[in-house]
Each structure stands twice: as structure tokens, then as C-alpha cells.
């Protein structure tokens, strides 16, 4: 006889663990399994034969789709490249016949302007000569048209002008040192001596990949005079590839024999920055997983891409999926030699076959259901009362206490069911009372925790309004003095000029409200540009960039802040109807910043850089932004400056300063 054990703490009676018979087979399985195995065998053979036949048909479809796509790509590229070469050869023949003078810059400008409006593929026509002259007319993506010219008049620099709708220069833009004879497109045409292509390059001016068709220019005596060229933007090919329908998820891309990407049907950055400088993107480094894996398998299939002189097909597996690949050479008579790659996942076309296979399986399963129905009914009638009792017991052990077994007409099972139901009711009563007590305790704990969390968030928010987040975190950890040395910080001082007369005319509350409107606008700008507001003193405002978190664009961010502050002041003058201006000074250098003292914390900066920035404001002119030479050197390529010259600065002697005018376009 097996004894029961009692828990001394709870008083509940504990039964010994039930014995588990791992080697026993349920009666329902004995009755049903033989029927299921027979039907499954039939289903498996039928599905396998159906799948094999479908795969053969899919291979034929994939081959035809890859061929059609490759032909479309070849036709599009040839048509896109044809017109620019034709225009250049017409110009070269006109120069050779004497109908066009390469030294007549106005005629070249007029002809080039008309030619860039002939076709969308021609947006830049230009010529470089052996004596270093250069004439170019270019249609920018923004719709503007510019003239780029270098002559004896411009010296070593190339001048850029905006053109009006008639092709006349109306506005000087900039000048840049330039020699066309040193450019790859010029050297390519001169070395080959016939129409050809330049290497593919990344245009810093437009931020896209370009290739240049080039035609050498000769006199009737075969004297080399220069090179005609026209830039082609390769992103147009990518747009065409992206619009192609290649199955549901297929891709197409074009590469050079070196493996570098020319265009693709996906979004890519075709030029990347590396420690060695800017480099073209290899297909093996593509952002598309499908292109990367396809290129890796292509290199495994063919050790040298120069071996691919005709169309080739192959397939590979990746992550359980099969991909069909076709590689086709793309050439023209001017020396173009690329490879077109079309890759199609086989799964895109297997879905219908899989659907048919699934339908076959479903039909077989229906037959299985009918065949085993009698066995299931019989086994259910025999095992259902015992199974119900077993499931109810398991449910109680898993915490589901509201279990009730329906008595059956079998006497022994009916007595067992009644005893089980009484036991389940008692267990449910005790556990319900315990859960209620636990829930009340948890509610009290959660309420108190929420109150503490709210108070902590209020304290955190107040502290972050006073100090930068990094400094606040350090202060919470210890109360030591916080002072950091920063090598590159740009500081802005601003003072509202004309505020003193306003203070004499306006009421105190009106004056404070006006000052709040101005400084609130400045605070919003500082938050938008992620700058650190240091403090306000009366009608003066101080803000810095580069601390407490260093940033590379600290000078640029402060310059944007200064220009935006002028706009805010102009807007407030217009809205308020008051007359006042802002005077701004900026300097860049080394500072020490931190929090000192033990009461009324404030984040501040010290050092000569702070003094110089303040002097730039105080020695400035209302309505202008005065910067030091250090700031000018950092920003001269990005912003327009006006040289103010040497000015006397208190404590520093004479200093070279500049006026910040605006950001360059």
C-alpha cells in the first residue's frame, strides 16, 4: 500500500508522482496508423513525379525570360549611347571641313546649347583643345543650363556661368583651376586616335556615375587639335533596369570586366569612400544580397571575366533557393565591353507548380480522411472517456483548475469521474483565494513604482534643461568638479542691437515677452542643429558646437545657426513691428568646459577662444556676422565670405576678420 505525504507548511496532502510508461503505444495509434501510412506513400509518389515534370518546364521558361531581358537591355543601352556619339562626330567633321572654328567660343557655345536640347541623352557637350582651352554647355538635373569656359582670358581657371533660355551668359557662378588636357577623357581620345569611350568615373559635381563618349578633332592635314566629348549619366540605365519585369524578384545588373558595377535594378551607391580615397563599388560589395551572391558564384564559375566572350548560362543554390543566371557580353564599335547579368529565382515560377502539387496532396489527404474515418470513430468511442480524464488531470497540473469530467454510463468510470470533479472544485477554491491575495499585493506595488518613476522623470527633465545629458549623467554618478578639454569648438556670441532704446520705450513685461520670443526662436534653432546653448546674459546669447560631444562639422553648424538667427530676427521685426538688429561674432579654437561649484549648477566655458568670440561680436556691425580667420579657413569652400581686413581687437592687437554672407549653392 502506497502512503500519502503531507506538507507541514500548507497542510495540503501530496500524492506521489505518477508513473510514466514511455514504452506503451496508445490504442488510437494502433487502429489508425496503418491506414495513414498507405495513403502517405501514394501522396509522396504522386507529388514527386509532378514536381520533376514542373522543374523541366520551368528551366525552359527561365532560359527564354533571360534571353528576352538581355536583348532588351542591349537595345536600350545601344540606343541611349548612339545619339551622343553621332552629335560629336558631326561636330568633328564640321571642324575638319572648316565649317566650325574651335577658337570661336561664341559659335561653339551657341551650337552646343542647341545640341543639348536635341535629345534627353545629350545633356553636356564640350571640347578641350591642345592649347588648354575648354568650352562646355551643360543641362543640370535641376533644369538650369551652365557654360564652362577656359581661354587665354580666364588664365589657368575655368569660369562657370548660368545661361538664360536663349543660351546667353547672365550670371557668373565660380572659377576653378582646370586643364582639360590632364583629364582621362581627353587622354583616352588622344591616345586611341578615333571615337572611343572614357573610363567610368564618379562626378563630384552631380554625385552620379558617368561615362564620356569622346571624338578626337583633326585638321584636314591630320593635325591633332583637341577632343570633343559629351557626358552620359549611367543612372538612366539603372532606372531602365529597375522598370524591367524579371519574374517576381529577379534582378539585372551590368558590370565591367573588372567586376565593378555600372548599373543595376536596385538602389545602389556606386562610389564609396575608403581610407585610400573614393572607389567604384564592386558587384561583390553590392547592397543587394542577390547581386552579391550571384557575383560570387559567377567568379567561382569563371575565374577570369575576360573569358566570357559569348552568352553563358549557369545556376546556383543559396540558402536553399535555386537561381538561374545568364551572362551576356555588351559591346559596341567604339570599344565598349561590359557584361549584362540577369538572375531569376526559380521560386518565382515554381509557385504554380507547387500549388498543383499541394492540390494533389489535398486530394490524397481527402481520400485518407475517408479511409480512416471508420477507424477514428471506433477508436474515439473506445478511448474517449479515459482520454477526457487524462486530459483533465494534465490540465490541472498545468494550472488550469476549472476542469470537469462528464460521467459516462460505465459504472466504474462514473464513480471515478465524480471523485475527480469533487477534488478539482476544492483545488480551484483554494488557488482562487491565493491568486486574489497575490493580485492585490501586485497592484499596490505597481502603483507605488509608477509614482516613483514619475517623480524620477520630472527630476531628470529638470536637470537636462540645465545641463547637457552627458554632464548630467556624470554629476549623478559623483559630485567631483567636471572640466573637459576640447581641441575644436566653435563659439557664437550674439547681441541684440537697439534693445536699450526699446527698454526705455516698452513696459518691463512687454520687453521681457519680446526677449522671450527672440530667445525661444534661437533655442529652437539650437535644438534643431543639435548645438549646446551655454547661457543668456541680458540681451546677449551664447551657443557652441563641438561639446560636450565633439563633432566634425562644428563650424558649419554654427555658421548655419548664425544665418538662421538673422532670419529669425527679421521675421520677429516684421511680426512685432519693432526696429532692432542682431550683431554676431564667431570664433573656433580650444576651450575648457564643465561645471564648477556645489550650488546652482551651470555648464560654462573658459579660455582665450571664448574671449575672442566675444570680441568678434562686440567689434562687429549690426546686422552682420563677423568671423575670425580660423573660421574662414574651415568654411571658405562651403560659404560666401567678404574680407573685412585687419581690425583692432582688445587684448589681441590687429586681427584679420571676415563677414559671413551666405551658404554657397
XYZ file of N, CA, C and O in Angstrom, residues 59 297 301 313-317 322-325 346:
52
model
N 12.724 25.387 -66.338
C 14.036 25.688 -66.913
C 13.907 26.287 -68.312
O 14.636 27.203 -68.680
N 29.157 33.647 -57.114
C 29.063 32.387 -57.842
C 29.543 32.523 -59.282
O 30.067 31.559 -59.859
N 32.392 30.300 -61.023
C 32.145 29.587 -62.275
C 33.189 29.935 -63.332
O 33.629 29.086 -64.106
N 25.096 30.462 -69.541
C 24.057 30.223 -68.541
C 24.602 29.279 -67.462
O 25.376 28.367 -67.765
N 24.208 29.531 -66.214
C 24.505 28.594 -65.135
C 23.507 28.835 -64.010
O 22.756 29.823 -64.024
N 23.466 27.937 -63.060
C 22.578 28.110 -61.914
C 23.338 27.751 -60.647
O 24.349 27.042 -60.676
N 22.853 28.281 -59.534
C 23.493 28.019 -58.248
C 22.425 27.999 -57.158
O 21.292 28.446 -57.367
N 22.817 27.452 -56.002
C 21.930 27.400 -54.844
C 22.460 28.297 -53.738
O 23.669 28.354 -53.519
N 17.206 28.034 -55.495
C 17.961 27.882 -56.741
C 17.767 29.133 -57.597
O 16.656 29.643 -57.725
N 18.868 29.630 -58.204
C 18.838 30.842 -59.014
C 19.391 30.527 -60.410
O 20.414 29.849 -60.545
N 18.715 31.049 -61.428
C 19.111 30.871 -62.830
C 19.791 32.157 -63.306
O 19.238 33.236 -63.166
N 21.002 32.031 -63.870
C 21.813 33.203 -64.236
C 22.201 33.117 -65.709
O 22.596 32.043 -66.192
N 14.350 30.690 -59.163
C 13.467 29.644 -59.688
C 12.149 29.611 -58.923
O 11.113 29.247 -59.475
